[in-house]
Every structure is written in structure tokens, then in C-alpha cells.
Amino acid sequence: MKKIFLQSFFVFLLFFGVAHALCAKALSVSPARQTTVIDPGKSEHILLSVKNDQHEPITVKGSIEGFQIDEKTYRAFFGAREEAVKWGKVNAHEISLAPGETKEIEYVFTVPRDASPGAHYLALFAEIKAGEGQVGISTRVGSLLFLYVAGDVKESMNVLDFSSGSRWYSHGNAEIFLKTENQGTIHVFPTGKITVRNFRGGVIQTFDVNPENHLVIPQNQWSRIFDVQFSPRDIGKINATLEFTYGVNQKMILRKISFWYVPWWAVGVIVGIFILFMIGVIKKGFFSRVSKDGQS
Amino acid sequence: MKILLGLLFFGLCLFPLSLSAAMNGGDFEIYADTFSVVQDQLATGGAFTLYSTGGDPFATSTSGGAFSLNGGFLAAERSSVSLSIEPSSIALGQLSLAAVSSGSTVLHVTTEAPTGYTVTVSADGNLRKGNGGANDDLDNVLDGAVTAGSEEYGIVTSGGGGRLATDTALVNTLTIASDTVDVNDQQTTVTFKAAIGPHSRAGNYSQVVTFTLTANP
């Protein structure tokens, strides 16, 4: 009996030791995204709810960083230069959480009196320090904060490029490029469509400009490439029309481009017809001269 | 009524939700206790409510169809982001010329944010010994594969929202996992790989990496 107890005890110790070594770092924060409008000269208290999801007590540190949006992947990347980071402070630099416990970290943002109206993009982070090990792992979870300084809003997008890769396509597809830039003071969600028509006015394809509903923050560029597929009945001049809209008032930008779709086999047919026509003209001219010579 | 609906529409545009989701009753709410004065309820719909403060709405229509924002507006999406990393450290063991050493950890991500999430990883420096001079750290992998007998170090992901298909150098900030929709316990395995060459210096090498999770904007 004693032997069984000791064996069980050592198995328990071994399990506990392994479990401890393999413990997880688990952290939740909410809300995932939030937004606020603050008057110049005023302050706002922003709360971040933090939960310890693991089986051990943890110490969590709060921090603030600015973010930008990668123009290719549309994901946020942090550590970007953002003046609003200096406006914020974390009231409690570190908080302790028991297993399963939830607490709030309070962030206070004070907007300078001379701050210009506009949008600022911030992340409020809660971080657990790295564990011991050859490669120690630190866990950081954040909430995105869209902070606006109160005042007039300027919504402005500019189409930098709406073009095709070539003026003439001989194969069955073409690419249309669209590049825009947000020149306003607030982010926008571009919408609209591109309609591609053949020379008879028939619709070849219609594209939704922004089906994923990506947002474009100020000073960022946003671009897309659209692949158009042709059929033989589209041979000839192709027209593409851009109807680009954005903002609360749905401001619209219209652009049109044209290019040609003439596949090589069609070129061959046209050249062949031309050659046959010229042969016919030359023959007619030759026989006409022979006939005149014969009469004379 | 038209003005109120217009202001409601603009308020929804402030928030970085897709318009269609917001108009269908997207999940965000006001922290009502942050307002010193709560006045008339402007509008309700679905899972959101908007209030004005001190008599001024959060947005005012000015001439020419432009808008001006008023302070005191605060809205939050009713969602969370959760990251669990198991184990919380990596042991690569004793490196040898004959084989690549590796260690893995699993990321568990849960979020209700409709835009999905992204996890990035950054390091406090190279995998190094001491202060990590030019000869005291392991070289980063450059050819997509950590190879035995060649001094190389990199990471790779598998499963879930993994974004690193080949062995990748841990420089700058790397996106290692992401998705474009809400997920529940999406698991991604992150494997750290190291190999030494004939001229690699002996010693205890270490590094601290930080995994960062946020919802996508």
C-alpha cells in the first residue's frame, strides 16, 4: 500500500513538473476595436478589459503604440510614428491578475489645445513578460483605438492611376490597374465599380472596387489589379469605366480608359484578306493591260 | 428625421466597421458612463445605441455637405481578442553539426472581430550569446531552409492561420498568423529551427521573442 502511494505521489510530481514546464501564456483583451472623439484641450478615459486565461497569476503591463496599415496586406503594423502616443498615459503601469480574473487598464488621452482636427491610429496593449528559456516568449494582445480630434472632417481621395498594362492585347486577358491615395484627415471605405465593355457596348465584366471593404487611412495609398477575360466576340476597342465613390457624401470620381483586343489569329486573318485583295487588284490591273495591248 | 438618419450614418462611418455590417446591426456599444450628461437617445438599431452629450450630437452637418465632429463620442466593438501560447518558452537543446535542432509552440487565437486578426512576432535581437557580437550570434537563414552543418536560424509555421511556408529569418516584425474572419481557437504551430556550422562558437545562446495579437483594422 505504501509502495503504491509513493509511486502515485512520484507520478503526480512528475506530471505536475511537466505540466508546469509546459504551461501556457494566455491573455484576452476587449474590446478588440474602439473609437473616440475628443475636443482639443480635453481628456478622455479609455478602458481596456484584460483577462488572465491561464492557471497561474500573471503581471500585465500596459502600453500605447501608433499603427499604420500596410498598403499591400491591409494589416496593421505597429511602432509607427504617431503624435497621439504622447497624448496618452497608462494609469496603472502594471496590474496583477489571479487565474481567471478580469481587470481594467485605464488609458487617459489628453488632446493639446492646438491639435488639428483629424484621425489618429493607436493600439492599447497588455503584455505578459517573457518566460524563462532558451527562447523566451512574451505575449502581447492589443485593442485598436481610432482617436479623432474634434472639428471639421476632410474626406478626400485621389485616383493616382487608372490604366491598363498595354494599349493592345493579343491574348485573352488584360490587366487594369487602380491606385488611389487618401488625402483627407479621416479614413474612408472606397466603394464603386469598374465596367469593361466591348466596342458594341456589351458588358464584358464588372468589378467591385473594394469587395473586402478595406479602409484607407490618411496619407495611405490603396491599389488593386483587375484581371479582364476576353472572348472572340470582344475583338476590337475595349472601354473601361471607373465609378469610384467614398465618404459620407459618397463623393464620386469618374475615369475612362480604352485599349484594343486583337488576337494574333485575327491579325493573320486580316492580313490574309488584305493580301488576297491586293492579289485581286494586281491581277485585275494586269489583265486589263493585256487586254488593252491586245486591242492596240 | 432625415438629419438624424444622416448623422447616424456618419457616426457609423466613423467606426472602422464595414458599412454593410454596421447597418445590419454590427456589434458595438457606447460606454454610457463616460458621458457626463446623457441626453436624448438619437437612434437605436440592432446591437448598437448612440447618445448625444450635453445637447450636442457627436457630428454636426455644416454647409456644403461637410461634417464636423464633436467631442464626447465613444464607441466600442462588442468583441475580444485572445491569445494563448503553449509552451511559453522554446528549448532548442544542444546544437550539433549533424542535425537541425528545433522546438515548437502552438498559438491559440480566438476573436469575434469580423475583420479577423493578425499575429506578428519580433525579437529583442538575434539568437546570441553574451552581448551578441558579430561572431556571437547565429546567422539568419536566407535560403528558405535551415540546413544541418550550416549556421542558420529561422522560424516556420504550420496549420491554422500560419503565414510562413518556409524557414524565415526572424528580423524586423514578421506576420506569422492571420485570418480575415472571426475565429474560435484557431491553432497555428510555430517552429524555431537552429543549426551550427564548423566555425560556430560554443556557448549558451538565448533570445526573447514577442508575439503580438490584434484584430485587423
Short mmCIF file of C-alpha atoms in Angstrom, two decimals:
data_model
loop_
_atom_site.label_atom_id
_atom_site.label_comp_id
_atom_site.label_asym_id
_atom_site.label_seq_id
_atom_site.Cartn_x
_atom_site.Cartn_y
_atom_site.Cartn_z
CA MET A 1 0.00 0.00 0.00
CA LYS A 2 2.82 2.32 0.96
CA LYS A 3 4.62 1.40 -2.24
CA ILE A 4 1.54 2.23 -4.35
CA PHE A 5 1.12 5.54 -2.56
CA LEU A 6 4.74 6.53 -3.11
CA GLN A 7 4.57 5.54 -6.77
CA SER A 8 1.39 7.54 -7.22
CA PHE A 9 2.95 10.50 -5.44
CA PHE A 10 6.02 10.49 -7.67
CA VAL A 11 3.88 10.15 -10.79
CA PHE A 12 1.88 13.15 -9.60
CA LEU A 13 5.07 15.15 -9.01
CA LEU A 14 6.34 14.22 -12.45
CA PHE A 15 3.04 15.23 -14.06
CA PHE A 16 2.96 18.49 -12.14
CA GLY A 17 6.54 19.25 -13.12
CA VAL A 18 5.88 18.56 -16.80
CA ALA A 19 2.62 20.49 -16.72
CA HIS A 20 4.34 23.45 -15.08
CA ALA A 21 7.11 23.41 -17.66
CA LEU A 22 4.57 23.28 -20.47
CA CYS A 23 2.29 25.97 -19.03
CA ALA A 24 0.59 28.33 -21.45
CA LYS A 25 0.61 32.08 -21.66
CA ALA A 26 -2.99 33.08 -22.21
CA LEU A 27 -4.40 36.60 -22.31
CA SER A 28 -7.64 38.18 -23.56
CA VAL A 29 -8.48 41.84 -24.05
CA SER A 30 -11.66 43.62 -25.03
CA PRO A 31 -12.92 45.46 -26.89
CA ALA A 32 -10.99 44.45 -29.99
CA ARG A 33 -11.61 47.87 -31.58
CA GLN A 34 -12.93 51.17 -30.26
CA THR A 35 -13.25 54.77 -31.32
CA THR A 36 -13.50 58.13 -29.59
CA VAL A 37 -13.81 61.83 -30.46
CA ILE A 38 -12.03 64.27 -28.13
CA ASP A 39 -12.15 68.06 -28.13
CA PRO A 40 -8.81 69.89 -28.17
CA GLY A 41 -7.78 70.65 -24.60
CA LYS A 42 -9.93 67.85 -23.20
CA SER A 43 -9.22 64.36 -21.87
CA GLU A 44 -10.89 61.00 -22.35
CA HIS A 45 -10.51 57.84 -20.27
CA ILE A 46 -10.32 54.66 -22.35
CA LEU A 47 -10.68 51.31 -20.62
CA LEU A 48 -9.13 48.04 -21.71
CA SER A 49 -10.55 44.94 -20.10
CA VAL A 50 -7.85 42.29 -19.54
CA LYS A 51 -8.45 38.69 -18.54
CA ASN A 52 -5.95 36.11 -17.31
CA ASP A 53 -6.89 32.94 -19.17
CA GLN A 54 -4.19 30.76 -17.69
CA HIS A 55 -3.87 28.75 -14.49
CA GLU A 56 -1.23 30.92 -12.87
CA PRO A 57 -1.23 34.50 -11.64
CA ILE A 58 0.29 36.97 -14.05
CA THR A 59 1.53 40.53 -14.12
CA VAL A 60 0.40 42.57 -17.08
CA LYS A 61 1.96 45.78 -18.33
CA GLY A 62 0.04 48.38 -20.34
CA SER A 63 1.49 50.36 -23.24
CA ILE A 64 0.48 52.54 -26.20
CA GLU A 65 1.77 52.45 -29.78
CA GLY A 66 0.76 54.02 -33.04
CA PHE A 67 -0.10 51.92 -36.06
CA GLN A 68 -0.22 52.23 -39.80
CA ILE A 69 -1.84 49.93 -42.33
CA ASP A 70 0.34 48.00 -44.73
CA GLU A 71 -0.70 49.10 -48.21
CA LYS A 72 -0.25 45.61 -49.65
CA THR A 73 -1.62 43.33 -46.94
CA TYR A 74 -4.06 45.79 -45.26
CA ARG A 75 -2.82 44.61 -41.86
CA ALA A 76 -1.80 46.93 -39.06
CA PHE A 77 1.86 47.31 -38.24
CA PHE A 78 2.95 48.92 -35.00
CA GLY A 79 5.63 51.28 -33.81
CA ALA A 80 4.71 53.81 -36.49
CA ARG A 81 5.29 57.49 -35.81
CA GLU A 82 2.08 58.85 -34.29
CA GLU A 83 1.98 62.08 -32.30
CA ALA A 84 -1.09 60.94 -30.32
CA VAL A 85 1.07 58.37 -28.48
CA LYS A 86 2.48 61.29 -26.48
CA TRP A 87 -1.03 62.38 -25.53
CA GLY A 88 -1.75 59.14 -23.71
CA LYS A 89 -0.67 57.62 -20.44
CA VAL A 90 -1.39 54.38 -18.63
CA ASN A 91 -2.77 54.98 -15.15
CA ALA A 92 -1.57 51.70 -13.73
CA HIS A 93 1.70 50.65 -15.32
CA GLU A 94 1.42 47.04 -14.11
CA ILE A 95 -1.52 45.07 -12.77
CA SER A 96 -1.64 41.61 -11.23
CA LEU A 97 -4.29 39.12 -12.23
CA ALA A 98 -5.19 35.87 -10.48
CA PRO A 99 -6.10 32.87 -12.69
CA GLY A 100 -9.38 33.64 -14.46
CA GLU A 101 -9.52 37.19 -13.11
CA THR A 102 -10.51 40.20 -15.20
CA LYS A 103 -9.35 43.76 -14.52
CA GLU A 104 -9.31 47.01 -16.44
CA ILE A 105 -6.33 49.05 -17.50
CA GLU A 106 -7.17 52.73 -17.78
CA TYR A 107 -5.59 54.83 -20.52
CA VAL A 108 -6.03 58.59 -20.40
CA PHE A 109 -5.66 60.69 -23.54
CA THR A 110 -5.35 64.48 -23.29
CA VAL A 111 -5.50 66.29 -26.61
CA PRO A 112 -3.43 69.50 -26.80
CA ARG A 113 -5.40 72.73 -27.22
CA ASP A 114 -3.67 73.44 -30.53
CA ALA A 115 -4.18 69.99 -32.01
CA SER A 116 -5.65 69.98 -35.52
CA PRO A 117 -8.85 68.09 -36.28
CA GLY A 118 -8.13 64.67 -37.68
CA ALA A 119 -7.76 60.97 -37.09
CA HIS A 120 -5.08 59.14 -35.12
CA TYR A 121 -4.49 55.40 -35.08
CA LEU A 122 -3.37 53.76 -31.84
CA ALA A 123 -3.07 50.37 -30.20
CA LEU A 124 -3.58 49.82 -26.47
CA PHE A 125 -1.52 46.83 -25.40
CA ALA A 126 -1.48 44.46 -22.45
CA GLU A 127 1.72 42.41 -22.22
CA ILE A 128 2.94 39.45 -20.19
CA LYS A 129 6.68 39.27 -19.69
CA ALA A 130 8.72 36.56 -21.33
CA GLY A 131 9.11 33.21 -19.67
CA GLU A 132 12.49 31.66 -18.87
CA GLY A 133 14.08 29.58 -21.58
CA GLN A 134 16.49 29.42 -24.47
CA VAL A 135 13.92 31.31 -26.50
CA GLY A 136 11.68 33.15 -24.04
CA ILE A 137 8.23 34.08 -25.27
CA SER A 138 6.42 37.29 -24.35
CA THR A 139 2.70 37.63 -25.10
CA ARG A 140 1.15 40.94 -26.12
CA VAL A 141 -2.52 41.49 -27.01
CA GLY A 142 -3.92 44.83 -28.14
CA SER A 143 -7.07 46.81 -28.82
CA LEU A 144 -7.15 49.17 -31.79
CA LEU A 145 -8.18 52.73 -30.89
CA PHE A 146 -9.37 55.15 -33.58
CA LEU A 147 -8.99 58.56 -31.95
CA TYR A 148 -10.40 61.70 -33.61
CA VAL A 149 -9.67 65.25 -32.64
CA ALA A 150 -12.99 67.09 -32.86
CA GLY A 151 -13.51 69.62 -35.63
CA ASP A 152 -14.11 69.76 -39.36
CA VAL A 153 -13.68 66.49 -41.21
CA LYS A 154 -11.99 66.47 -44.60
CA GLU A 155 -12.73 63.48 -46.75
CA SER A 156 -10.58 63.40 -49.86
CA MET A 157 -9.44 60.57 -52.10
CA ASN A 158 -7.40 61.00 -55.26
CA VAL A 159 -7.12 58.48 -58.10
CA LEU A 160 -3.40 58.40 -58.87
CA ASP A 161 -3.59 55.78 -61.58
CA PHE A 162 -6.31 54.09 -63.61
CA SER A 163 -4.72 52.40 -66.56
CA SER A 164 -4.16 49.22 -68.50
CA GLY A 165 -0.86 47.42 -68.83
CA SER A 166 -0.86 47.83 -72.60
CA ARG A 167 -2.69 49.63 -75.41
CA TRP A 168 -3.05 46.34 -77.34
CA TYR A 169 -3.66 42.82 -76.16
CA SER A 170 -3.21 39.81 -78.38
CA HIS A 171 -4.05 37.19 -75.75
CA GLY A 172 -7.32 36.58 -73.96
CA ASN A 173 -6.83 38.67 -70.83
CA ALA A 174 -5.81 42.15 -69.78
CA GLU A 175 -4.90 43.87 -66.51
CA ILE A 176 -6.38 47.10 -65.24
CA PHE A 177 -4.51 49.00 -62.53
CA LEU A 178 -6.13 51.22 -59.92
CA LYS A 179 -4.13 53.26 -57.43
CA THR A 180 -5.61 55.81 -55.04
CA GLU A 181 -4.47 57.95 -52.14
CA ASN A 182 -6.30 59.26 -49.09
CA GLN A 183 -5.52 62.97 -48.90
CA GLY A 184 -8.09 63.74 -46.22
CA THR A 185 -7.98 63.78 -42.42
CA ILE A 186 -10.07 60.67 -41.78
CA HIS A 187 -10.12 57.11 -43.04
CA VAL A 188 -12.61 56.10 -45.71
CA PHE A 189 -14.01 52.92 -47.24
CA PRO A 190 -13.70 53.10 -51.04
CA THR A 191 -16.61 51.67 -52.97
CA GLY A 192 -17.69 51.60 -56.58
CA LYS A 193 -17.20 49.53 -59.69
CA ILE A 194 -15.26 49.13 -62.90
CA THR A 195 -17.29 48.27 -66.01
CA VAL A 196 -15.47 46.85 -69.03
CA ARG A 197 -17.31 46.99 -72.39
CA ASN A 198 -16.51 45.92 -75.95
CA PHE A 199 -16.84 48.24 -78.96
CA ARG A 200 -20.53 47.30 -79.36
CA GLY A 201 -21.25 48.45 -75.78
CA GLY A 202 -21.73 44.95 -74.45
CA VAL A 203 -20.53 44.39 -70.87
CA ILE A 204 -17.53 42.09 -70.73
CA GLN A 205 -17.00 42.20 -66.97
CA THR A 206 -17.93 44.27 -63.92
CA PHE A 207 -15.67 44.50 -60.86
CA ASP A 208 -16.49 45.61 -57.33
CA VAL A 209 -13.71 48.04 -56.46
CA ASN A 210 -13.37 47.01 -52.80
CA PRO A 211 -15.28 43.80 -52.03
CA GLU A 212 -13.24 43.18 -48.86
CA ASN A 213 -14.25 46.62 -47.56
CA HIS A 214 -10.71 47.63 -46.68
CA LEU A 215 -10.35 51.04 -45.11
CA VAL A 216 -7.76 53.57 -46.23
CA ILE A 217 -6.26 55.78 -43.56
CA PRO A 218 -4.99 59.32 -44.28
CA GLN A 219 -1.76 59.58 -46.28
CA ASN A 220 -2.05 55.92 -47.29
CA GLN A 221 -2.24 54.62 -50.83
CA TRP A 222 -4.60 51.84 -51.85
CA SER A 223 -4.25 49.88 -55.05
CA ARG A 224 -5.81 46.93 -56.85
CA ILE A 225 -5.23 44.98 -60.06
CA PHE A 226 -8.21 43.67 -62.00
CA ASP A 227 -7.88 40.82 -64.50
CA VAL A 228 -10.20 41.05 -67.52
CA GLN A 229 -11.00 37.97 -69.59
CA PHE A 230 -11.94 38.39 -73.27
CA SER A 231 -13.86 36.20 -75.69
CA PRO A 232 -13.66 36.27 -79.52
CA ARG A 233 -16.75 38.45 -79.76
CA ASP A 234 -14.87 41.19 -77.84
CA ILE A 235 -12.30 41.75 -80.61
CA GLY A 236 -11.81 45.44 -81.15
CA LYS A 237 -11.74 48.51 -78.98
CA ILE A 238 -12.31 47.93 -75.24
CA ASN A 239 -13.59 50.66 -72.90
CA ALA A 240 -13.24 50.54 -69.09
CA THR A 241 -15.11 52.97 -66.86
CA LEU A 242 -14.28 53.56 -63.19
CA GLU A 243 -17.00 54.82 -60.84
CA PHE A 244 -15.12 55.37 -57.56
CA THR A 245 -17.02 56.57 -54.50
CA TYR A 246 -16.01 57.28 -50.92
CA GLY A 247 -17.02 59.11 -47.77
CA VAL A 248 -20.23 60.02 -46.06
CA ASN A 249 -21.46 62.05 -49.01
CA GLN A 250 -20.44 59.31 -51.42
CA LYS A 251 -18.22 61.59 -53.46
CA MET A 252 -17.61 60.11 -56.90
CA ILE A 253 -14.61 60.06 -59.18
CA LEU A 254 -15.14 59.01 -62.81
CA ARG A 255 -12.36 57.79 -65.08
CA LYS A 256 -12.35 56.12 -68.52
CA ILE A 257 -9.64 54.27 -70.42
CA SER A 258 -9.52 52.41 -73.74
CA PHE A 259 -7.34 49.72 -75.25
CA TRP A 260 -7.55 47.13 -78.03
CA TYR A 261 -8.05 43.41 -78.06
CA VAL A 262 -6.86 41.89 -81.35
CA PRO A 263 -5.57 38.33 -81.07
CA TRP A 264 -2.82 37.13 -83.43
CA TRP A 265 -5.11 34.81 -85.33
CA ALA A 266 -7.39 37.76 -86.09
CA VAL A 267 -4.36 39.72 -87.28
CA GLY A 268 -3.50 36.79 -89.51
CA VAL A 269 -7.00 36.72 -90.97
CA ILE A 270 -6.95 40.44 -91.64
CA VAL A 271 -3.51 40.28 -93.26
CA GLY A 272 -4.58 37.29 -95.32
CA ILE A 273 -7.67 39.08 -96.56
CA PHE A 274 -5.58 42.12 -97.39
CA ILE A 275 -3.08 40.03 -99.34
CA LEU A 276 -5.86 38.31 -101.30
CA PHE A 277 -7.41 41.67 -102.01
CA MET A 278 -4.12 43.06 -103.27
CA ILE A 279 -3.57 39.98 -105.43
CA GLY A 280 -7.01 40.51 -106.89
CA VAL A 281 -6.27 44.18 -107.57
CA ILE A 282 -2.92 43.38 -109.17
CA LYS A 283 -4.44 40.62 -111.32
CA LYS A 284 -7.23 42.88 -112.47
CA GLY A 285 -4.70 45.53 -113.37
CA PHE A 286 -2.53 43.01 -115.28
CA PHE A 287 -5.39 41.53 -117.29
CA SER A 288 -6.70 44.98 -118.01
CA ARG A 289 -3.29 45.99 -119.50
CA VAL A 290 -3.02 42.76 -121.53
CA SER A 291 -6.46 43.36 -122.96
CA LYS A 292 -5.54 46.94 -123.99
CA ASP A 293 -2.28 45.76 -125.58
CA GLY A 294 -4.20 43.09 -127.49
CA GLN A 295 -6.73 45.62 -128.82
CA SER A 296 -3.99 48.01 -129.90
CA MET B 1 -35.73 62.57 -39.05
CA LYS B 2 -33.62 62.78 -42.23
CA ILE B 3 -30.96 64.76 -40.37
CA LEU B 4 -30.88 62.20 -37.56
CA LEU B 5 -30.54 59.35 -40.03
CA GLY B 6 -27.78 61.24 -41.83
CA LEU B 7 -25.92 61.79 -38.56
CA LEU B 8 -26.43 58.16 -37.65
CA PHE B 9 -24.96 57.11 -40.99
CA PHE B 10 -21.95 59.38 -40.45
CA GLY B 11 -21.44 58.09 -36.93
CA LEU B 12 -21.35 54.56 -38.24
CA CYS B 13 -18.78 55.63 -40.82
CA LEU B 14 -16.51 56.85 -38.01
CA PHE B 15 -16.25 53.38 -36.70
CA PRO B 16 -13.94 51.12 -38.66
CA LEU B 17 -16.62 48.53 -39.34
CA SER B 18 -17.81 47.73 -42.80
CA LEU B 19 -20.83 49.84 -43.56
CA SER B 20 -22.93 46.85 -44.50
CA ALA B 21 -22.14 45.09 -41.23
CA ALA B 22 -22.88 48.22 -39.19
CA MET B 23 -26.17 48.88 -40.97
CA ASN B 24 -27.18 45.29 -40.38
CA GLY B 25 -26.72 45.69 -36.64
CA GLY B 26 -23.00 45.36 -36.08
CA ASP B 27 -21.92 44.77 -32.51
CA PHE B 28 -20.67 47.93 -30.92
CA GLU B 29 -21.89 49.95 -27.99
CA ILE B 30 -21.38 53.19 -26.14
CA TYR B 31 -19.67 53.36 -22.78
CA ALA B 32 -22.55 55.40 -21.40
CA ASP B 33 -20.85 56.03 -18.07
CA THR B 34 -18.10 58.05 -19.73
CA PHE B 35 -20.54 60.79 -20.58
CA SER B 36 -21.13 63.48 -18.01
CA VAL B 37 -24.55 64.19 -19.44
CA VAL B 38 -26.63 61.79 -21.44
CA GLN B 39 -29.42 63.42 -23.26
CA ASP B 40 -31.93 62.27 -25.81
CA GLN B 41 -31.49 58.91 -27.37
CA LEU B 42 -30.74 59.59 -31.02
CA ALA B 43 -31.30 56.21 -32.54
CA THR B 44 -31.21 52.55 -31.81
CA GLY B 45 -30.86 49.64 -34.12
CA GLY B 46 -29.67 46.10 -33.74
CA ALA B 47 -26.79 45.79 -31.28
CA PHE B 48 -25.84 49.46 -31.11
CA THR B 49 -27.08 52.61 -29.45
CA LEU B 50 -25.94 56.20 -29.93
CA TYR B 51 -26.34 59.00 -27.46
CA SER B 52 -25.66 62.69 -27.55
CA THR B 53 -23.84 64.58 -24.83
CA GLY B 54 -24.69 67.94 -23.32
CA GLY B 55 -27.11 68.80 -26.09
CA ASP B 56 -24.58 68.49 -28.94
CA PRO B 57 -24.67 65.46 -31.21
CA PHE B 58 -21.40 63.70 -31.99
CA ALA B 59 -21.44 65.08 -35.52
CA THR B 60 -22.88 68.24 -36.97
CA SER B 61 -23.76 68.83 -40.58
CA THR B 62 -22.18 72.02 -41.87
CA SER B 63 -22.70 73.86 -45.11
CA GLY B 64 -21.79 72.24 -48.38
CA GLY B 65 -22.45 68.74 -47.10
CA ALA B 66 -19.32 68.68 -44.92
CA PHE B 67 -19.27 67.38 -41.37
CA SER B 68 -17.73 68.47 -38.14
CA LEU B 69 -17.04 66.06 -35.26
CA ASN B 70 -17.91 66.98 -31.69
CA GLY B 71 -16.04 65.62 -28.71
CA GLY B 72 -17.52 63.16 -26.24
CA PHE B 73 -18.31 60.30 -28.60
CA LEU B 74 -17.04 56.89 -27.60
CA ALA B 75 -17.94 53.57 -29.15
CA ALA B 76 -16.53 50.09 -28.71
CA GLU B 77 -16.99 46.89 -30.65
CA ARG B 78 -18.53 44.13 -28.60
CA SER B 79 -15.67 41.71 -29.19
CA SER B 80 -12.41 40.48 -27.73
CA VAL B 81 -9.11 39.08 -28.88
CA SER B 82 -7.50 36.18 -27.05
CA LEU B 83 -4.06 34.64 -27.43
CA SER B 84 -2.77 31.53 -25.72
CA ILE B 85 0.78 30.31 -26.35
CA GLU B 86 1.78 26.82 -25.27
CA PRO B 87 4.53 26.25 -24.22
CA SER B 88 5.72 29.68 -23.21
CA SER B 89 9.37 29.05 -23.97
CA ILE B 90 11.38 27.10 -26.51
CA ALA B 91 14.24 24.72 -25.68
CA LEU B 92 16.45 24.01 -28.68
CA GLY B 93 18.80 21.87 -26.64
CA GLN B 94 22.43 21.32 -27.51
CA LEU B 95 23.12 22.17 -31.13
CA SER B 96 25.27 19.82 -33.22
CA LEU B 97 26.75 19.83 -36.71
CA ALA B 98 24.93 16.64 -37.61
CA ALA B 99 21.34 17.78 -37.26
CA VAL B 100 18.97 20.74 -37.16
CA SER B 101 17.59 21.46 -33.69
CA SER B 102 14.04 22.62 -33.40
CA GLY B 103 11.37 23.50 -30.88
CA SER B 104 7.72 24.38 -31.35
CA THR B 105 4.98 26.33 -29.67
CA VAL B 106 1.29 26.49 -30.54
CA LEU B 107 -0.69 29.73 -30.82
CA HIS B 108 -4.38 29.58 -29.95
CA VAL B 109 -6.31 32.59 -31.24
CA THR B 110 -9.95 33.49 -30.62
CA THR B 111 -11.67 36.69 -31.72
CA GLU B 112 -15.19 37.85 -32.56
CA ALA B 113 -13.89 40.80 -34.59
CA PRO B 114 -15.43 40.47 -38.06
CA THR B 115 -12.22 41.68 -39.72
CA GLY B 116 -10.23 38.78 -38.31
CA TYR B 117 -6.83 39.01 -36.67
CA THR B 118 -3.08 39.17 -37.20
CA VAL B 119 -0.28 37.81 -35.03
CA THR B 120 3.21 39.20 -35.52
CA VAL B 121 6.50 38.20 -33.93
CA SER B 122 9.51 40.34 -33.15
CA ALA B 123 12.76 39.60 -31.32
CA ASP B 124 14.98 41.51 -28.95
CA GLY B 125 17.93 40.65 -31.16
CA ASN B 126 19.50 37.62 -32.80
CA LEU B 127 19.76 34.25 -31.06
CA ARG B 128 23.01 35.13 -29.33
CA LYS B 129 25.41 34.51 -26.50
CA GLY B 130 26.67 37.25 -24.28
CA ASN B 131 26.16 40.64 -25.87
CA GLY B 132 25.80 39.07 -29.28
CA GLY B 133 28.67 40.49 -31.29
CA ALA B 134 29.12 39.74 -34.98
CA ASN B 135 30.51 36.24 -34.24
CA ASP B 136 28.40 35.52 -31.17
CA ASP B 137 25.01 35.05 -32.78
CA LEU B 138 23.56 32.53 -35.18
CA ASP B 139 23.20 33.77 -38.71
CA ASN B 140 19.70 34.22 -40.07
CA VAL B 141 18.50 31.73 -42.67
CA LEU B 142 18.50 33.22 -46.15
CA ASP B 143 17.62 30.35 -48.49
CA GLY B 144 14.31 29.21 -47.03
CA ALA B 145 15.71 26.12 -45.30
CA VAL B 146 17.78 25.70 -42.14
CA THR B 147 20.38 23.07 -43.01
CA ALA B 148 22.50 20.88 -40.75
CA GLY B 149 26.16 21.84 -40.81
CA SER B 150 25.44 25.40 -41.86
CA GLU B 151 24.99 28.16 -39.25
CA GLU B 152 21.37 29.20 -39.72
CA TYR B 153 18.37 30.19 -37.60
CA GLY B 154 14.77 30.74 -38.60
CA ILE B 155 11.11 30.03 -37.94
CA VAL B 156 8.31 28.37 -39.89
CA THR B 157 4.57 27.98 -39.30
CA SER B 158 2.02 25.26 -39.99
CA GLY B 159 -1.70 24.86 -39.60
CA GLY B 160 -4.38 27.38 -38.68
CA GLY B 161 -3.61 30.86 -39.96
CA GLY B 162 0.11 30.24 -40.50
CA ARG B 163 1.80 32.58 -42.99
CA LEU B 164 5.39 31.29 -43.11
CA ALA B 165 5.59 28.37 -45.50
CA THR B 166 9.41 28.20 -45.49
CA ASP B 167 12.09 28.76 -42.86
CA THR B 168 12.19 32.52 -42.42
CA ALA B 169 14.64 34.84 -40.71
CA LEU B 170 13.33 36.49 -37.57
CA VAL B 171 14.20 40.07 -38.47
CA ASN B 172 12.08 43.17 -38.05
CA THR B 173 8.44 42.27 -37.41
CA LEU B 174 7.05 39.19 -39.12
CA THR B 175 3.42 38.30 -39.71
CA ILE B 176 3.18 34.68 -38.68
CA ALA B 177 -0.57 34.05 -38.49
CA SER B 178 -3.71 35.82 -39.66
CA ASP B 179 -7.25 35.40 -40.85
CA THR B 180 -9.86 37.69 -42.34
CA VAL B 181 -12.85 36.44 -40.32
CA ASP B 182 -13.70 35.80 -36.69
CA VAL B 183 -12.16 32.59 -35.39
CA ASN B 184 -12.56 30.30 -32.40
CA ASP B 185 -9.38 28.64 -31.06
CA GLN B 186 -7.57 28.74 -34.38
CA GLN B 187 -4.28 26.94 -33.77
CA THR B 188 -1.01 27.69 -35.51
CA THR B 189 2.23 25.85 -34.78
CA VAL B 190 5.37 27.96 -34.80
CA THR B 191 8.64 26.02 -35.07
CA PHE B 192 12.02 27.53 -34.29
CA LYS B 193 14.97 25.90 -36.07
CA ALA B 194 18.69 26.29 -35.49
CA ALA B 195 21.82 24.72 -36.94
CA ILE B 196 25.51 25.37 -36.39
CA GLY B 197 28.45 25.32 -38.74
CA PRO B 198 32.11 24.36 -38.24
CA HIS B 199 33.00 27.88 -37.14
CA SER B 200 30.08 28.50 -34.80
CA ARG B 201 31.28 29.48 -31.33
CA ALA B 202 30.40 27.40 -28.30
CA GLY B 203 28.26 28.94 -25.59
CA ASN B 204 24.74 29.45 -24.24
CA TYR B 205 22.57 31.21 -26.80
CA SER B 206 19.28 32.85 -25.93
CA GLN B 207 16.69 35.27 -27.23
CA VAL B 208 13.34 36.82 -26.25
CA VAL B 209 10.56 36.94 -28.82
CA THR B 210 7.25 38.77 -28.52
CA PHE B 211 4.05 37.57 -30.14
CA THR B 212 1.57 40.40 -30.72
CA LEU B 213 -2.11 39.84 -31.47
CA THR B 214 -4.67 42.43 -32.58
CA ALA B 215 -7.82 42.44 -34.62
CA ASN B 216 -7.41 43.66 -38.18
CA PRO B 217 -8.40 47.31 -38.68
#
